[in-house]
Amino acid sequence: MDFWLVNGALQDAVSPGVQKVDIHVKDGKIIELGKYSGGEKVDVSGLNIYPGLVEAHCHLGLCGWGIRYDGSDYNEKNDCITPELNPIDAINPFDESIRLALAGGVTCVGTGPGSINVLGGSFTAVKTYGRRIDDMIVKEKVAMKCAFGENPKNYHQNKFITSRMTTAAKLRETLFKAREYMEKLDAAEKNPECRKPEFNFKLHSLLPVMRREIPLKAHAHQTNDIFTAIRIAREFGLKLTIEHCTEGHLIADYLAAEGFPLAVGPALNFSGKPETRNKSFATAGILHRAGCLVSIITDSDVVPQENLALCAGLAVRAGMEPFAALQAITINPARHLGIAERVGSIEVGKDADIVICNGDILESSTIVRMVFVNGEMVIEQ
């Protein structure tokens, strides 16, 4: 495919304000930003152009639309330590929730296991268009899910866990074993006289975390759980992202000093448990103003994925700057997931994931008119 998008108002998510430039798309990539110079064109006069929206944390494709147990594939309840799980083995590209996400302008998500386990498995970054998950992957492993707080306690209280201390201890124990496993592997590779450890699937799955290739993705709502996640990451020298960060506004100065990426939300739902009683749409803006890298999330299926832009708009109503809110659903989650070289903004060389709207994407009355994924128009409405 080789065409130009012409006469639209571009917000590229890296520079504030609106640009009147045309976009040249070829072979699924953005190859030029400037003035139309010939060839096929798609006239989007009077419409706004945005990068495809990106979510840093959800469970899209793992929780079936209109299905109960049969389509619920985002939590393994028989073991609280499951780092070996890979979401691409369960994501259903034909699920209606993915089509709805795409129609809402969400073109790429970080999706993976839920939060009932201390270690839940890896997260993957995928496009929201395609029929075979293998062809939709942007990056197969972007993080390793871990969880603190009420969820591990509630789901495993009759088996393994009855306190936050136990959750932390089980995570530490597993990380100690993984570090020892890694050191023995490395020693055997350097010295043939050193014996390789017996293969352990769980510990082997943690090697990318221990080698700082991917971060721990820490589900943490309360301030004490956030600090426990940071403490353990520091102890083992690991990369970390904080997911949900519901009480982050209470410790914004600390989080800014720590510098870990933050995925904030979901706020568009009822606070149904003690650790989310301080949830607020103001949290994202407060953390941004403190200097944090902030992404806004739906945590779908908690909030339907297609409402990602609405959640950002509600953050604006609560005090967040509009451009910061746009970045929180585009380039910031791309950075959070480690895929910003491909998605999250409209820049030369990036994937041609583009959303065309009849108004401001942060306004609830705005309609998504067109969605392009890898340069292909996949939604027109």
XYZ file of C-alpha atoms in Angstrom:
381
model
C 0.000 0.000 0.000
C 1.211 3.459 -0.945
C -1.016 6.468 -0.199
C -1.235 9.882 1.431
C -3.571 11.080 4.175
C -4.264 14.676 3.231
C -5.931 17.795 4.651
C -6.308 16.510 8.217
C -5.359 18.148 11.526
C -2.515 16.083 12.985
C -1.738 15.617 16.672
C 1.334 13.404 16.622
C 1.579 12.806 20.438
C 5.167 14.051 20.617
C 4.703 17.783 19.939
C 1.912 19.843 21.524
C -0.558 21.498 19.203
C -2.045 20.710 15.812
C -0.039 20.388 12.610
C -1.381 20.826 9.087
C 0.757 18.239 7.341
C 0.021 15.310 5.054
C 1.118 11.764 5.902
C 2.719 9.436 3.356
C 2.184 5.747 4.151
C 3.943 2.956 2.305
C 4.298 -0.757 3.071
C 2.705 -0.322 6.480
C 5.046 2.446 7.638
C 4.958 6.226 7.882
C 7.632 7.327 5.423
C 7.042 11.062 5.110
C 5.346 13.968 6.870
C 4.951 17.032 4.706
C 3.038 18.125 1.626
C 1.259 15.751 -0.720
C 3.465 15.153 -3.753
C 1.407 12.794 -5.882
C -0.115 9.344 -5.855
C -3.156 7.842 -4.187
C -4.658 9.971 -1.452
C -7.280 9.690 1.272
C -8.856 13.075 1.912
C -9.655 13.607 5.605
C -10.625 17.266 5.401
C -12.211 18.530 8.598
C -11.077 15.508 10.605
C -8.457 15.037 13.339
C -5.570 12.587 13.010
C -4.059 10.763 15.992
C -1.688 7.855 16.535
C -3.403 4.550 17.203
C -4.146 4.385 20.920
C -2.001 2.115 23.095
C -2.820 0.544 26.459
C -0.033 -0.554 28.785
C -2.076 -2.976 30.908
C -5.167 -5.006 30.110
C -6.414 -8.552 29.624
C -7.891 -8.092 26.158
C -8.466 -11.352 24.306
C -8.115 -13.411 27.482
C -11.610 -12.807 28.861
C -14.273 -13.787 26.358
C -17.097 -11.422 25.399
C -20.384 -12.793 26.734
C -18.658 -15.939 28.014
C -18.103 -17.147 31.554
C -15.718 -19.958 32.518
C -15.251 -21.181 28.934
C -13.675 -17.914 27.827
C -12.011 -16.878 31.074
C -8.324 -17.544 30.470
C -6.450 -14.825 32.315
C -5.951 -16.416 35.751
C -4.549 -19.833 36.674
C -6.029 -20.645 40.070
C -4.200 -23.862 40.919
C -0.788 -22.373 41.704
C 0.287 -18.969 43.000
C 3.643 -19.065 41.174
C 3.124 -19.344 37.398
C 5.811 -17.334 35.545
C 5.807 -19.906 32.733
C 2.392 -18.818 31.414
C 2.346 -17.086 28.018
C -0.804 -15.149 27.006
C -0.378 -15.802 23.291
C -1.473 -19.385 24.025
C -4.918 -18.116 25.036
C -5.664 -14.828 23.221
C -8.612 -15.180 20.855
C -8.304 -12.674 17.966
C -11.925 -13.328 16.969
C -13.340 -12.218 20.324
C -15.840 -9.371 20.001
C -14.032 -7.311 22.635
C -11.037 -6.955 20.313
C -13.199 -5.694 17.440
C -14.805 -3.145 19.757
C -11.385 -1.993 20.982
C -10.261 -1.466 17.405
C -13.428 0.483 16.559
C -12.644 2.699 19.558
C -9.227 3.557 18.140
C -7.119 1.189 20.276
C -4.611 -0.405 17.916
C -2.042 -1.929 20.301
C -2.215 -3.297 23.838
C -0.072 -4.910 26.467
C -2.163 -7.876 27.538
C -1.582 -10.802 29.837
C -2.472 -12.660 33.037
C -4.540 -11.272 35.876
C -3.498 -10.541 39.432
C -4.497 -13.449 41.646
C -1.022 -15.012 41.594
C 2.202 -13.772 43.142
C 3.773 -14.394 39.745
C 1.193 -14.678 36.985
C 3.136 -15.041 33.735
C 4.409 -12.842 30.948
C 2.679 -9.950 29.201
C 2.755 -9.508 25.436
C 2.264 -6.479 23.160
C -0.097 -7.133 20.260
C -1.991 -5.238 17.597
C -5.770 -5.425 17.805
C -6.249 -6.448 14.182
C -5.637 -9.877 12.721
C -6.855 -13.462 12.613
C -3.763 -15.239 13.948
C -2.117 -14.035 17.141
C 1.359 -14.945 15.867
C 0.943 -12.279 13.163
C -0.348 -9.630 15.597
C 2.595 -9.653 18.000
C 4.649 -6.471 18.319
C 6.855 -7.912 21.065
C 6.133 -11.308 22.579
C 7.474 -10.694 26.080
C 7.291 -7.167 27.445
C 7.012 -7.848 31.192
C 6.490 -10.456 33.911
C 3.308 -10.005 35.939
C 3.485 -10.060 39.723
C 0.866 -8.996 42.243
C 0.662 -7.522 45.716
C -2.195 -6.657 48.029
C -5.663 -8.123 48.313
C -5.933 -10.309 45.218
C -3.314 -12.967 46.097
C -4.609 -12.982 49.697
C -8.235 -13.392 48.680
C -7.743 -16.095 46.067
C -5.178 -18.237 47.877
C -6.152 -17.782 51.521
C -7.184 -21.421 51.888
C -3.994 -22.714 50.277
C -0.914 -20.547 50.468
C -1.344 -16.887 51.440
C -3.020 -15.083 54.322
C -0.905 -11.916 54.597
C 0.976 -9.364 52.543
C 4.160 -10.632 54.205
C 3.598 -14.079 52.698
C 3.074 -12.646 49.210
C 6.353 -10.752 49.448
C 8.167 -13.759 50.917
C 6.996 -16.087 48.149
C 8.102 -13.605 45.509
C 11.505 -13.187 47.161
C 11.950 -16.944 47.489
C 11.243 -17.471 43.807
C 13.546 -14.620 42.769
C 16.346 -16.015 44.966
C 15.945 -19.402 43.257
C 15.844 -17.768 39.829
C 19.024 -15.807 40.537
C 20.813 -18.946 41.718
C 19.560 -20.841 38.627
C 20.844 -18.029 36.378
C 24.235 -17.906 38.082
C 24.695 -21.661 37.683
C 23.720 -21.493 34.019
C 26.116 -18.617 33.411
C 28.918 -20.399 35.253
C 28.408 -23.578 33.191
C 28.504 -21.570 29.987
C 31.812 -19.952 30.952
C 33.393 -23.066 32.430
C 32.656 -26.552 31.040
C 33.678 -28.056 34.366
C 30.701 -26.390 36.084
C 27.592 -28.499 36.039
C 24.426 -27.089 34.530
C 21.419 -26.970 36.853
C 18.527 -29.289 36.090
C 16.073 -27.553 33.784
C 13.291 -25.774 35.683
C 10.535 -24.270 33.532
C 9.375 -21.748 36.131
C 12.872 -20.470 36.905
C 13.891 -20.490 33.240
C 10.888 -18.295 32.467
C 12.237 -15.705 34.910
C 15.630 -15.369 33.219
C 14.559 -12.331 31.126
C 13.545 -10.610 34.372
C 16.750 -11.484 36.194
C 18.821 -10.329 33.203
C 16.921 -7.008 33.081
C 15.581 -7.706 29.609
C 11.991 -7.144 30.789
C 10.549 -5.605 33.970
C 8.445 -7.017 36.728
C 4.946 -5.663 36.112
C 3.705 -5.100 39.652
C -0.016 -4.988 40.397
C -0.161 -2.610 43.378
C -2.967 -0.292 44.523
C -2.074 0.781 48.085
C 0.969 2.831 48.985
C 2.432 0.057 51.156
C 2.142 -2.440 48.273
C 3.730 0.032 45.855
C 6.692 0.480 48.188
C 7.020 -3.290 48.702
C 7.215 -3.763 44.929
C 9.916 -1.094 44.701
C 11.804 -2.560 47.671
C 11.952 -6.042 46.147
C 12.927 -4.743 42.711
C 15.785 -2.797 44.318
C 16.906 -5.826 46.336
C 17.344 -7.907 43.186
C 18.395 -5.106 40.832
C 15.371 -5.596 38.578
C 13.453 -3.378 36.200
C 9.941 -2.516 37.394
C 6.691 -0.930 36.311
C 3.860 -0.098 38.718
C 0.403 -1.137 37.554
C -2.821 0.519 38.797
C -0.989 2.810 41.244
C -4.364 3.768 42.720
C -2.916 5.621 45.713
C -0.027 7.038 43.730
C -1.261 10.597 44.204
C -0.589 10.208 47.944
C 3.109 9.516 47.312
C 3.695 11.367 44.035
C 6.979 12.904 45.188
C 8.423 9.504 46.088
C 7.318 7.949 42.803
C 8.795 10.799 40.791
C 12.115 10.301 42.570
C 12.047 6.537 41.935
C 11.413 6.999 38.204
C 9.523 3.778 37.439
C 6.828 3.918 34.710
C 3.291 4.042 36.102
C 0.085 2.626 34.580
C -2.828 4.355 36.330
C -6.358 2.979 36.520
C -8.936 1.795 36.045
C -10.898 4.710 37.484
C -14.102 4.281 35.460
C -15.564 1.676 37.795
C -16.871 1.232 41.315
C -14.402 0.908 44.180
C -15.314 -2.582 45.294
C -12.504 -3.306 47.753
C -10.537 -1.488 50.472
C -7.331 -1.037 48.492
C -9.143 1.000 45.803
C -11.131 3.253 48.120
C -8.867 6.220 47.230
C -9.238 5.856 43.469
C -9.621 9.109 41.572
C -9.472 10.431 38.019
C -7.141 13.103 39.422
C -4.351 10.591 40.144
C -2.912 10.536 36.621
C -2.650 14.320 36.424
C -1.083 14.639 39.871
C 1.556 12.050 39.009
C 2.265 13.685 35.644
C 2.758 17.084 37.241
C 5.144 15.492 39.738
C 7.302 14.339 36.810
C 6.275 10.694 36.435
C 5.880 8.749 33.190
C 2.120 8.091 33.308
C -0.097 5.829 31.244
C -3.865 5.634 31.663
C -5.441 2.175 31.538
C -8.860 0.525 31.350
C -7.615 -2.816 32.710
C -10.123 -4.336 30.286
C -12.290 -6.245 30.768
C -12.744 -4.230 34.013
C -13.578 -1.221 31.819
C -14.313 -2.018 28.150
C -11.203 -1.364 26.073
C -12.944 1.007 23.659
C -13.358 3.499 26.547
C -9.621 4.197 26.823
C -9.937 7.690 25.301
C -12.933 8.407 27.543
C -10.840 7.554 30.622
C -8.182 10.026 29.442
C -10.860 12.662 28.890
C -12.149 12.174 32.429
C -8.586 12.637 33.693
C -8.565 15.987 31.866
C -11.821 16.953 33.584
C -10.076 16.115 36.888
C -7.179 18.452 36.134
C -4.748 16.699 33.766
C -3.405 18.723 30.845
C -5.011 17.564 27.568
C -1.708 16.913 25.794
C -0.433 14.924 28.783
C -3.642 12.879 28.722
C -3.186 12.183 25.000
C 0.371 11.041 25.637
C -0.919 8.814 28.459
C -2.856 6.728 25.904
C -0.307 6.832 23.066
C 3.448 7.340 23.418
C 3.724 6.840 27.197
C 2.238 3.315 27.205
C 4.427 2.504 24.206
C 7.447 3.543 26.290
C 6.051 1.660 29.294
C 5.933 -1.518 27.184
C 9.297 -0.939 25.481
C 7.814 -0.689 21.970
C 7.987 3.069 21.333
C 10.241 2.538 18.337
C 7.199 1.133 16.507
C 3.981 2.590 17.941
C 2.552 5.393 20.059
C 3.169 8.444 17.866
C 3.017 9.587 14.266
C 6.650 9.839 13.236
C 8.622 8.810 10.184
C 9.685 5.163 10.382
C 6.929 4.027 12.742
C 4.079 1.626 12.028
C 1.201 3.344 10.240
C -1.291 2.849 13.082
C -3.523 5.889 12.691
C -6.906 7.010 14.021
C -9.117 9.565 12.269
C -11.836 11.305 14.316
C -14.512 13.925 13.717
C -13.404 15.886 16.779
C -11.161 15.853 19.846
C -10.490 12.216 20.724
C -10.688 13.090 24.445
C -14.268 14.325 24.103
C -16.992 11.744 24.729
C -19.099 12.886 21.753
C -16.286 12.326 19.248
C -16.692 9.518 16.734
C -13.826 7.460 15.367
C -14.247 7.536 11.574
C -11.284 5.512 10.354
C -8.640 3.256 11.873
C -5.480 2.147 10.086
C -3.281 -0.692 11.366
C 0.032 -1.285 9.625
C -1.162 1.040 6.872
C -4.362 -0.892 6.188
C -7.748 0.762 6.709
C -9.484 -1.716 8.999
C -12.324 0.452 10.322
C -14.429 2.964 8.387
C -17.606 4.219 10.024
